[in-house]
Coordinates of C-alpha atoms and ligand atoms in Angstrom, one line a residue:
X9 CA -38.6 -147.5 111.9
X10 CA -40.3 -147.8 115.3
X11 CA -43.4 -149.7 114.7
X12 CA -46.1 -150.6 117.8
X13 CA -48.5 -152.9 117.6
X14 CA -51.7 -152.9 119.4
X15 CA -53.2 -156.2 119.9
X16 CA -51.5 -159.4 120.4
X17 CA -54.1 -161.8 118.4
X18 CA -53.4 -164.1 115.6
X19 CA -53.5 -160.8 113.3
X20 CA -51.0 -158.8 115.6
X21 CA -48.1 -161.3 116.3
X22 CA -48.2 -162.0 112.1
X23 CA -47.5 -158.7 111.5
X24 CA -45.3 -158.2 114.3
X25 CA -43.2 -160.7 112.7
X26 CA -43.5 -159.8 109.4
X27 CA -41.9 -155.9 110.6
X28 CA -39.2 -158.2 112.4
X29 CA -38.3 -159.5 108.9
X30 CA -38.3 -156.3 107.4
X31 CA -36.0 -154.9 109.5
X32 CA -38.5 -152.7 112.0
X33 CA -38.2 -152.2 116.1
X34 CA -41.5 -153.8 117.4
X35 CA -43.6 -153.6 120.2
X36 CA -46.4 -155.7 121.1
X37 CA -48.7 -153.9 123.6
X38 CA -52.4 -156.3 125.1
X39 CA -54.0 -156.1 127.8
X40 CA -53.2 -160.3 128.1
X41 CA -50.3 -161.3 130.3
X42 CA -49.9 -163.6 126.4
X43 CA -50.9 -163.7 123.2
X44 CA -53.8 -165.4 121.3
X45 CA -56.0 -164.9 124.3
X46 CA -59.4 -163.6 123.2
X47 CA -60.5 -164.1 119.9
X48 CA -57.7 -166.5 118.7
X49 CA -57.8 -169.0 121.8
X50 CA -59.6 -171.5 120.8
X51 CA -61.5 -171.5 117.3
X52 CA -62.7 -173.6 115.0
X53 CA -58.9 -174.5 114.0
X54 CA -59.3 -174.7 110.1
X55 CA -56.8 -173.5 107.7
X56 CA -59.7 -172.5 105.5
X57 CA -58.4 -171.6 102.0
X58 CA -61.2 -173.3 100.0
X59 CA -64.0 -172.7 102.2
X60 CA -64.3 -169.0 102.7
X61 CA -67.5 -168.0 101.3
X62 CA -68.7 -165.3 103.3
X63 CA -71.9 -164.9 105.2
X64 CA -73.6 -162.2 102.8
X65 CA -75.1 -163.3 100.1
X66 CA -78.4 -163.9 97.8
X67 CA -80.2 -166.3 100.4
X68 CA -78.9 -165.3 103.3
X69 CA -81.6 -162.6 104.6
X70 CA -83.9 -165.6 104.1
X71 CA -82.1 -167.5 105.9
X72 CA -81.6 -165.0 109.0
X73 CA -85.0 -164.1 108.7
X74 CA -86.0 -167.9 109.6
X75 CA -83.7 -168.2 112.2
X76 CA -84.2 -164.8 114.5
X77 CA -86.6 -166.6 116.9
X78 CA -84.3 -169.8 117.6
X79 CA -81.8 -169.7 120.4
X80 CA -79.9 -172.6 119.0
X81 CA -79.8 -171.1 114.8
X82 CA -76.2 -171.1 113.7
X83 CA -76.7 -167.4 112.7
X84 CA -78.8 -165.3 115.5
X85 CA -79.5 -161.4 114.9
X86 CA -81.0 -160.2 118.0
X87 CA -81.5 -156.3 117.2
X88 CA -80.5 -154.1 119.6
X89 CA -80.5 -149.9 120.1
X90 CA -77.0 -150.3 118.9
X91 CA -76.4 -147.6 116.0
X92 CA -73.0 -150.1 114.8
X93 CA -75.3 -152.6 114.9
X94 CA -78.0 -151.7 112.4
X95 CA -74.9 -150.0 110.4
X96 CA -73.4 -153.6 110.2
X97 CA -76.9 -154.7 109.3
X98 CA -77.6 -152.7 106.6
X99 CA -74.1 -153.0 105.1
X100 CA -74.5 -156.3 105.1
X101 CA -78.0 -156.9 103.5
X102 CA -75.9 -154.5 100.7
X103 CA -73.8 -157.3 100.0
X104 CA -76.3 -160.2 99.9
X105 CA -76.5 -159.6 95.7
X106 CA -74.9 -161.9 93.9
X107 CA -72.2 -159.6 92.1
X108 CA -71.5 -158.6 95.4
X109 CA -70.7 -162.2 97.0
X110 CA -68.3 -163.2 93.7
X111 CA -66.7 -160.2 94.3
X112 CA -65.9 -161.1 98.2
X113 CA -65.0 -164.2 97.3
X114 CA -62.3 -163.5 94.9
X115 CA -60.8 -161.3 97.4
X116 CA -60.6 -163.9 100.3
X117 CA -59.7 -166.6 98.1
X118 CA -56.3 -164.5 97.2
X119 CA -56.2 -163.4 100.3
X120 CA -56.4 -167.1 101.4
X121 CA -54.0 -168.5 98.8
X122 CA -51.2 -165.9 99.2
X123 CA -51.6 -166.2 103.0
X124 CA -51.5 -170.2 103.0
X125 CA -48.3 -170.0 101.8
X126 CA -47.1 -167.3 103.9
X127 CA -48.1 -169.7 107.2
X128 CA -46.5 -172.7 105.1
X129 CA -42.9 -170.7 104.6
X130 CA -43.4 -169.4 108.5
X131 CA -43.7 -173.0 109.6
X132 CA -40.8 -174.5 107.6
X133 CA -38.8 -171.6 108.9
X134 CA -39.6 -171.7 112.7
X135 CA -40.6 -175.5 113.2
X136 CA -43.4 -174.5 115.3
X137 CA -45.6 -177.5 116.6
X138 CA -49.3 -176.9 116.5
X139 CA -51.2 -180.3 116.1
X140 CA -50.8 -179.4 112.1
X141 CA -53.3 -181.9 110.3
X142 CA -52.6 -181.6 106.6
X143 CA -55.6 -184.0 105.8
X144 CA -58.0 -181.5 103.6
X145 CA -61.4 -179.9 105.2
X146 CA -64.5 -182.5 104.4
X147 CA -67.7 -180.3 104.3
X148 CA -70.9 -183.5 105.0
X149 CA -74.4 -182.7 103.9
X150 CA -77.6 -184.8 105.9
X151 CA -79.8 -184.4 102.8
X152 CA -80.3 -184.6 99.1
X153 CA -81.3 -180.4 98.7
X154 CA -78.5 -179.5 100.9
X155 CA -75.9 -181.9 99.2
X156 CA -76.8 -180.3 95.8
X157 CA -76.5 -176.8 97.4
X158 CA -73.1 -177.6 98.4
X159 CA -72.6 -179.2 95.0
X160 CA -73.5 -175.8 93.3
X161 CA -70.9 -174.1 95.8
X162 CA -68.3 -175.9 94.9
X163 CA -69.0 -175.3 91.2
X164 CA -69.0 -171.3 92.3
X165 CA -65.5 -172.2 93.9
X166 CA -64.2 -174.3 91.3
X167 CA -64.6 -170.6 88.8
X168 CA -62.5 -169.0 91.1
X169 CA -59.7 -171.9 90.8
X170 CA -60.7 -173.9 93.9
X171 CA -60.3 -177.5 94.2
X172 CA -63.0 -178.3 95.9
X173 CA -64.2 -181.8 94.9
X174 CA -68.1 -183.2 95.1
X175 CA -67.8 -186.6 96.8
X176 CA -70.7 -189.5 97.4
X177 CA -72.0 -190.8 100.9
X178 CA -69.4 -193.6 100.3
X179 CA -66.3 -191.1 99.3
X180 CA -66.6 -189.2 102.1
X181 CA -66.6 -192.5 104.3
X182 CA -63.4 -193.2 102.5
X183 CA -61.9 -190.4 102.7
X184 CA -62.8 -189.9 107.0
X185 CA -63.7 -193.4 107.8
X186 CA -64.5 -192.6 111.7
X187 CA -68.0 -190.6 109.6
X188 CA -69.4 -194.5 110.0
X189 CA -70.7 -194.4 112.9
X190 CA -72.8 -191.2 111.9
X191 CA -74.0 -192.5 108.6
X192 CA -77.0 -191.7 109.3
X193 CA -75.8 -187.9 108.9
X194 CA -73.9 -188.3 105.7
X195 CA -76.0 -187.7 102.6
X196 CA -72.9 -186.6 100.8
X197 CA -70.3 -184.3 100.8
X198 CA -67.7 -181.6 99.5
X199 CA -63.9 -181.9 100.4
X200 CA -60.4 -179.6 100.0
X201 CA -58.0 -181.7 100.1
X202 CA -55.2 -178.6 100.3
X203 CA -57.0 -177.5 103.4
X204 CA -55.7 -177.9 106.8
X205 CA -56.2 -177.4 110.4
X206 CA -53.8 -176.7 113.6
X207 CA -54.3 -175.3 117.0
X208 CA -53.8 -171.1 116.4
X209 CA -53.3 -170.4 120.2
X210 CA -50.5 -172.8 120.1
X211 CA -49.1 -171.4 117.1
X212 CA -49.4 -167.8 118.1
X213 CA -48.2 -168.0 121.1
X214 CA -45.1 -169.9 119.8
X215 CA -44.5 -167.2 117.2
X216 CA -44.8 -164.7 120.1
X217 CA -41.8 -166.1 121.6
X218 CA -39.7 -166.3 119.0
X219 CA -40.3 -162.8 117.9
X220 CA -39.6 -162.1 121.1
X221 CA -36.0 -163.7 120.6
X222 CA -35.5 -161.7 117.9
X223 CA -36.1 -158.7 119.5
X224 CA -39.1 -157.8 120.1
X225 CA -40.5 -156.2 122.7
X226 CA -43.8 -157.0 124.7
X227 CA -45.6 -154.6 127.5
X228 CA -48.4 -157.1 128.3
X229 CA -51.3 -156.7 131.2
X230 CA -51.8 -153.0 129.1
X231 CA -55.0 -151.7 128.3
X232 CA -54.2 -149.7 125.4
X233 CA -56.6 -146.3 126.2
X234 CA -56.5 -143.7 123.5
X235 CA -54.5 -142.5 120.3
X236 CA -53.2 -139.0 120.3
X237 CA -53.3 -136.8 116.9
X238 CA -51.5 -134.6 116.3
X239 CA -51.4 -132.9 112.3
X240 CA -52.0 -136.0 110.0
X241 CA -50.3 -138.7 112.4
X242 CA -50.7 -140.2 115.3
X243 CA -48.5 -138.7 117.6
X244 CA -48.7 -141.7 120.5
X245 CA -50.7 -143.8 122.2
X246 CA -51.8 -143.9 126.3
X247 CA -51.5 -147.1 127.7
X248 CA -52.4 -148.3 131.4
X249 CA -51.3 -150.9 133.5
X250 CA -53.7 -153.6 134.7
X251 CA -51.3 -154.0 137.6
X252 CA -50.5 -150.4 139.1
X253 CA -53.1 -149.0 137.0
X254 CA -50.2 -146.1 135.7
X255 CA -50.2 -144.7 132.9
X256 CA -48.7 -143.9 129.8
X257 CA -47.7 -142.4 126.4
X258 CA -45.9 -144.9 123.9
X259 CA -44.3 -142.9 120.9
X260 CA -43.0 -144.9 117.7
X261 CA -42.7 -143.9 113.9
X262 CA -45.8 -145.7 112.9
X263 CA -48.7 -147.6 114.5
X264 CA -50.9 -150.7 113.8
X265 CA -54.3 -151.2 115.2
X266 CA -54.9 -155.1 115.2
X267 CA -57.6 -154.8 117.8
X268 CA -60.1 -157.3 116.5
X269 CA -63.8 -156.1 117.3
X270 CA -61.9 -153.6 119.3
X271 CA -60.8 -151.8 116.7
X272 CA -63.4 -149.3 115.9
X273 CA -63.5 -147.6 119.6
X274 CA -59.9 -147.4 119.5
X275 CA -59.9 -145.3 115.7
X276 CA -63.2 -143.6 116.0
X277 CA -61.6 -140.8 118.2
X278 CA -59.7 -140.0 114.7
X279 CA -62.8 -140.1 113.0
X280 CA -62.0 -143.5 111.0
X281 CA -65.3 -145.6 111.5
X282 CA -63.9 -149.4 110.8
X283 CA -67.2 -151.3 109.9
X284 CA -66.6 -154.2 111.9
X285 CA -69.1 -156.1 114.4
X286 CA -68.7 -158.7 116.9
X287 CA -70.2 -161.9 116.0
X288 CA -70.1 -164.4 119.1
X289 CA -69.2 -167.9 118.6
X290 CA -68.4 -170.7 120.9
X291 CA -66.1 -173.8 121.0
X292 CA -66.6 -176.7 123.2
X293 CA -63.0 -178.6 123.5
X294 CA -63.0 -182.3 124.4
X295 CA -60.7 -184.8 126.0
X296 CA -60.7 -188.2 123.2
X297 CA -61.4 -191.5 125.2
X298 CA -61.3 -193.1 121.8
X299 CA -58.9 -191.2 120.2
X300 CA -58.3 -194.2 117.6
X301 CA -62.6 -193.9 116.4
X302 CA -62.6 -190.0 116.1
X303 CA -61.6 -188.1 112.4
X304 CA -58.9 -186.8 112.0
X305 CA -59.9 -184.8 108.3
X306 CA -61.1 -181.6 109.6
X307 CA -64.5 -181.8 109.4
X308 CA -67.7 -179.1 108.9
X309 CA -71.1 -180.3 109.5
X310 CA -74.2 -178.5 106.9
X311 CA -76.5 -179.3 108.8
X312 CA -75.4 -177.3 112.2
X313 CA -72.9 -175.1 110.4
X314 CA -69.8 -176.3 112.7
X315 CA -66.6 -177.2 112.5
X316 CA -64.6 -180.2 113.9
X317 CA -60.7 -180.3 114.3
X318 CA -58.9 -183.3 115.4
X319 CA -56.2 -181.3 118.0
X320 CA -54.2 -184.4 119.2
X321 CA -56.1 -186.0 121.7
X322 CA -58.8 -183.3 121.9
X323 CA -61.3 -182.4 119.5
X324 CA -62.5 -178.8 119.2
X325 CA -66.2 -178.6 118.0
X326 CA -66.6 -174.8 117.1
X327 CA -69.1 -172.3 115.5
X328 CA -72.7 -170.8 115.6
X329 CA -72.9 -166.6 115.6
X330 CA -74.5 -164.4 117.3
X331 CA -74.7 -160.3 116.7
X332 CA -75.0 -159.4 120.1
X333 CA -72.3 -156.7 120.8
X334 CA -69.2 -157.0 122.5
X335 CA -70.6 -160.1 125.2
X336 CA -68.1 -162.6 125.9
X337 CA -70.1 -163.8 128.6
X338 CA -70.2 -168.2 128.8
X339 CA -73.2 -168.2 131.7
X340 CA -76.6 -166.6 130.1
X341 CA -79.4 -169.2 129.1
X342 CA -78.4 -169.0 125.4
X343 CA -74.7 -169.5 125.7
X344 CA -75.4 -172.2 127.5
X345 CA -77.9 -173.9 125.4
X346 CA -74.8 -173.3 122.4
X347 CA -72.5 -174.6 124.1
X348 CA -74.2 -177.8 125.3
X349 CA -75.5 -178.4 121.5
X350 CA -72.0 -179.0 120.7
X351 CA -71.5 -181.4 122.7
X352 CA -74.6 -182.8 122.1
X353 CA -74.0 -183.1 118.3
X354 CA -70.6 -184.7 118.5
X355 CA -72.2 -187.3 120.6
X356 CA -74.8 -187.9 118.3
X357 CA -72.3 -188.2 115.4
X358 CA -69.5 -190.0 117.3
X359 CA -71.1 -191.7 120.3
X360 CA -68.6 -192.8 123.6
X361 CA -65.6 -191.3 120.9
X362 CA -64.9 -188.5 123.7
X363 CA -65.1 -187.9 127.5
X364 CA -68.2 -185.4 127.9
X365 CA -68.1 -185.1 131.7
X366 CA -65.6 -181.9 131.6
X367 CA -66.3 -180.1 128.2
X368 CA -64.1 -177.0 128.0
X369 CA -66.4 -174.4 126.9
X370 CA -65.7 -171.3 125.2
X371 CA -66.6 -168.1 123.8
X372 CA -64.8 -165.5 121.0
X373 CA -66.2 -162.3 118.8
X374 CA -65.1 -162.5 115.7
X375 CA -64.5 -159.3 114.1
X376 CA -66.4 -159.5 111.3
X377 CA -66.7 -156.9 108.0
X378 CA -70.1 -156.8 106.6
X379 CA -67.9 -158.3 103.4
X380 CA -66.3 -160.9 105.7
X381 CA -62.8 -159.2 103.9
X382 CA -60.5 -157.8 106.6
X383 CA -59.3 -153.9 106.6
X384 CA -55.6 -154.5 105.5
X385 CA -53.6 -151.3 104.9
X386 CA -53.1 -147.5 106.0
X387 CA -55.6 -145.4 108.0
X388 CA -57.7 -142.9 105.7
X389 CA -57.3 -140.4 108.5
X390 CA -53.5 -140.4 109.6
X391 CA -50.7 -140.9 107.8
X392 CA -48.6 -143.5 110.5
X393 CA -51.3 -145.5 111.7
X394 CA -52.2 -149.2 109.9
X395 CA -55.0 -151.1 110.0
X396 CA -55.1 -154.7 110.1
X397 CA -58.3 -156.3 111.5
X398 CA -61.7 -157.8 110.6
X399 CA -60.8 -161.1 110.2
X400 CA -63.9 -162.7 111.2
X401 CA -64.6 -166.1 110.7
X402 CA -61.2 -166.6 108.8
X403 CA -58.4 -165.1 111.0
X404 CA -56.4 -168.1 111.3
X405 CA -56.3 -169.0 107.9
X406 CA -55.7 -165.0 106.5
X407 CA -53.3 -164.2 109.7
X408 CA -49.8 -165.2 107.7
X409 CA -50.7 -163.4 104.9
X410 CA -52.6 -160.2 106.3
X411 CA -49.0 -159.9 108.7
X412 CA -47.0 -160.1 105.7
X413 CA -48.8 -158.2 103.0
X414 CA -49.1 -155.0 106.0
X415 CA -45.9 -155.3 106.6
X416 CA -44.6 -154.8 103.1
X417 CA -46.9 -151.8 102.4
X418 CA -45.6 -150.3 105.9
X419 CA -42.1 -150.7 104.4
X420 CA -42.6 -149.4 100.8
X421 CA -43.1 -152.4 98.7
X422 CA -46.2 -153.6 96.6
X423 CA -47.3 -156.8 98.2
X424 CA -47.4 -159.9 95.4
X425 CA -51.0 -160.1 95.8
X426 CA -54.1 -158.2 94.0
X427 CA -56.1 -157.0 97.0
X428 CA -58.3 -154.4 97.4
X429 CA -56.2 -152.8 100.6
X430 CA -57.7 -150.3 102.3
X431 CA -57.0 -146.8 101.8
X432 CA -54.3 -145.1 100.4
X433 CA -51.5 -147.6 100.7
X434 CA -49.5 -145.5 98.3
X435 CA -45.8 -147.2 98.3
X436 CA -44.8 -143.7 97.9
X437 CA -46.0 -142.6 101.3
X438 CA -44.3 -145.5 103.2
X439 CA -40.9 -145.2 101.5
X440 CA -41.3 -141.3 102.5
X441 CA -41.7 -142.5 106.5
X442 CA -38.9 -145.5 106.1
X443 CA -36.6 -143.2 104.2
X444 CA -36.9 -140.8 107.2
X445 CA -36.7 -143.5 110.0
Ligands
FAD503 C1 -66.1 -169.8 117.3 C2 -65.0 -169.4 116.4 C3 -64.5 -170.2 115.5 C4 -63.5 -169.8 114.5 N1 -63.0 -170.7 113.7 C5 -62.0 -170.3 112.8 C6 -61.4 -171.2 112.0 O1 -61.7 -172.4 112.0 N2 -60.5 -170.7 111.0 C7 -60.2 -169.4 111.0 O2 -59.4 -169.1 110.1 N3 -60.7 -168.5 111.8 C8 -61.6 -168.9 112.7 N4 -62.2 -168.0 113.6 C9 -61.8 -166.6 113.5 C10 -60.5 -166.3 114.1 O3 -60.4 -166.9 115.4 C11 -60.4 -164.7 114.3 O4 -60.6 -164.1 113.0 C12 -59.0 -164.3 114.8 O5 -58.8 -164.9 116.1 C13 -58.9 -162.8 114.9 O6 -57.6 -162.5 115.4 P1 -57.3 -161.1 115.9 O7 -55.8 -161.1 116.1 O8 -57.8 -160.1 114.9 O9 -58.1 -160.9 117.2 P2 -57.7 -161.3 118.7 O10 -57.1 -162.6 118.8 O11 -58.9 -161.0 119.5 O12 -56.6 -160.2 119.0 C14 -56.9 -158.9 119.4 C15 -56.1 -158.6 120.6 O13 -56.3 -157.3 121.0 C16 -56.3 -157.2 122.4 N5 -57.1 -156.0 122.8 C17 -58.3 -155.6 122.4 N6 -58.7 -154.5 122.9 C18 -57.6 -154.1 123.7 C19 -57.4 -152.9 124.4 N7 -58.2 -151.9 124.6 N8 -56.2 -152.8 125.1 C20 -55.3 -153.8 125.0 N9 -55.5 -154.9 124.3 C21 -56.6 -155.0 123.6 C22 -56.9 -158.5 122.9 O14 -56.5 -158.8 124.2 C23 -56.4 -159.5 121.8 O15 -55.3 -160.2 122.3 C24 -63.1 -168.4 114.5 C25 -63.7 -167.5 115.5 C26 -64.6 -168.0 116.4 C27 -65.1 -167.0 117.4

């Protein structure tokens, strides 16, 4: 079968090469001149398996509540006349129940587990280099009620067959000894030790190529425009050149949208309303003058709810969110004062460790669900068209899995893992569109 795939992110290339192993024609259509260029460029790093809580839960519109005013808050809601906005809003405060959360988190801890093995097969295969750390994720707290609140997570996680270990001030020293210089910042702490990191625009992009040795095709500098129905399929879709500006139509047997926070004005013309919201979040990426006194465990900081990845001899600080709509923008007064309270932070943690005079700022949406669980499966409104997007703050650690699990429902099997994928991803359907490929 002829399968295109719209978007070129983490999410896109998986599947892309996923179809390649099932025995699919593929082509890759972005508007990038190469992959992993927007959202997946340069994130937080973390191969997050045991860490995936999502945002939504029984203290969270609390928390958001106390935050709205401050222009530094790891989570900022600024509301807006933006009907996708309040409906993300008010999906979301439906989640913040307790049932709700356990549920969530059984879904994107299979998703995580089945997906962590996916990227661990893809690697052995391929060889890709990626500045791979397999050194666990080591979650510190600054104080005692925030160290027990972490203790009580880990608990939650440990139900759902998590290794996630409570350490002491002095185990988490042990187990990162470059934390010593920000004692001072280390109550306690929680650590995975199956956890890893890696740089995903390296990876991707890497992938990319290969795929594209193994046939592939790629049409990139394409803004992909509109989707044309036609009965109960999608018929093709109108693509543009950023170069000449021509246009268009791209036909194939099937179709998968793995637009990111793109997604739901590419589908919407079908009437499929994908519940997915941009969520801002920066990364400031820093050359190592010390590169023998930084960590190299892959680190997330409680009190500023960020993460820190050891990528050779950078290190990427990454997180904070904002729900402002589809604004990459780096240059306003608030993006600024985010970025530079990165930077700021790992000083104050790891003083002289890194050179701050050229701090490589920047800015991604993640597509973010309402459940934090992505859209992984067929369209509910025509029969050839796929869904795979709304990664949100875990795209690099689903991204194997989500491209492996679509790519077996597109070709008729039953994935081997119990997710709730979205609608009717009847095997019976997809042999029916193989069988007549
Ligand atoms: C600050 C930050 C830190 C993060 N840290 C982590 C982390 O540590 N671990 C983790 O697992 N995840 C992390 N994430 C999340 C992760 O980066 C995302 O979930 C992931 O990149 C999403 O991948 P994607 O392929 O869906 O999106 P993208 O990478 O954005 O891919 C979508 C593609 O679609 C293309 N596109 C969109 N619209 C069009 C159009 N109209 N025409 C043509 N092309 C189009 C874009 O060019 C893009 O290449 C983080 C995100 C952020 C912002």
């Amino acid at each position: 079968m002829k399968v295109i795939v719209l978007g070129a992110g983490i999410i896109g290339i998986h599947t892309a090469w996923y179809l390649l192993d099932q025995g699919h024609d593929v082509v890759v259509v972005d508007r990038q001149p190469d992959a992993a260029l927007e959202t997946s460029f340069a994130n937080g790093a973390q191969i997050s398996v045991c860490f995936c809580e999502p945002w939504a839960n029984a203290g969270a519109p609390f928390k958001v509540a106390k935050w709205l005013l401050k222009d530094d808050a790891p989570l900022l809601f600024r509301p807006r006349l933006d009907p996708a906005q309040w409906r993300w809003g008010l999906s979301f405060l439906g989640q913040c129940t307790t049932a709700a959360f356990e549920r969530n988190v059984e879904q994107l801890v299979r998703l995580g587990r089945y997906s962590h093995e996916s990227l661990q097969a893809l690697v052995a295969e391929t060889g890709i280099q990626y500045n791979r750390l397999q050194k666990g994720i080591l979650h510190f707290f600054g104080s005692e009620a925030d160290f027990e609140a972490g203790a009580q997570g880990a608990e939650i996680m440990r139900r759902h067959g998590v290794d996630r270990r409570v350490l002491s001030r002095d185990e988490v020293l042990a187990i990162e000894p470059a934390l010593r210089s920000a004692q001072h910042a280390v109550f306690g702490g929680t650590y995975t030790p199956s956890d890893e990191s890696g740089d995903a625009r390296v990876f991707t992009q890497a992938l990319a190529k290969l795929a594209e040795r193994r046939g592939a095709q790629f049409l990139w500098n394409h803004d992909i425009v509109t989707l044309q129905p036609q009965g109960d399929e999608v018929a093709g879709v109108q693509v543009q050149s950023r170069e000449t500006g021509q246009t268009q139509w791209l036909k194939g047997d099937a179709y998968v949208v793995a637009l990111a926070s793109y997604a739901p004005g590419l589908t919407k013309s079908l009437g499929e309303h994908l519940n997915i919201y941009p969520a801002k979040g920066y990364s400031a990426t820093l050359r190592l003058k010390r590169p023998e006194q930084a960590s190299s465990v892959s680190l997330l900081d409680d009190a500023r709810k960020i993460a820190i990845s050891r990528l050779g001899d950078f290190v990427r600080i990454a997180g904070t969110a904002e729900l402002v709509g589809l604004d990459t923008s780096l240059d306003s007064p608030t993006s600024k004062v985010r970025c530079e309270s990165l930077v700021r932070r790992y000083e104050e943690l790891f003083p002289g460790v890194a050179d701050l005079s050229e701090p490589n700022y920047w800015t991604g949406l993640r597509p973010s669900t309402p459940t934090n669980v992505p859209y992984i499966g067929r369209s509910q409104k025509a029969s050839n068209l796929w869904i795979n997007a709304g990664h949100g703050t875990l795209g690099w650690t689903h991204g194997a899995g989500s491209g492996r699990a679509l790519a077996e429902l597109m070709s008729g099997k039953r994935p081997d893992l119990d997710f709730g994928f979205y609608g009717d991803a009847l095997p019976a359907r997809a042999v029916r569109s193989l069988q007549a490929a």
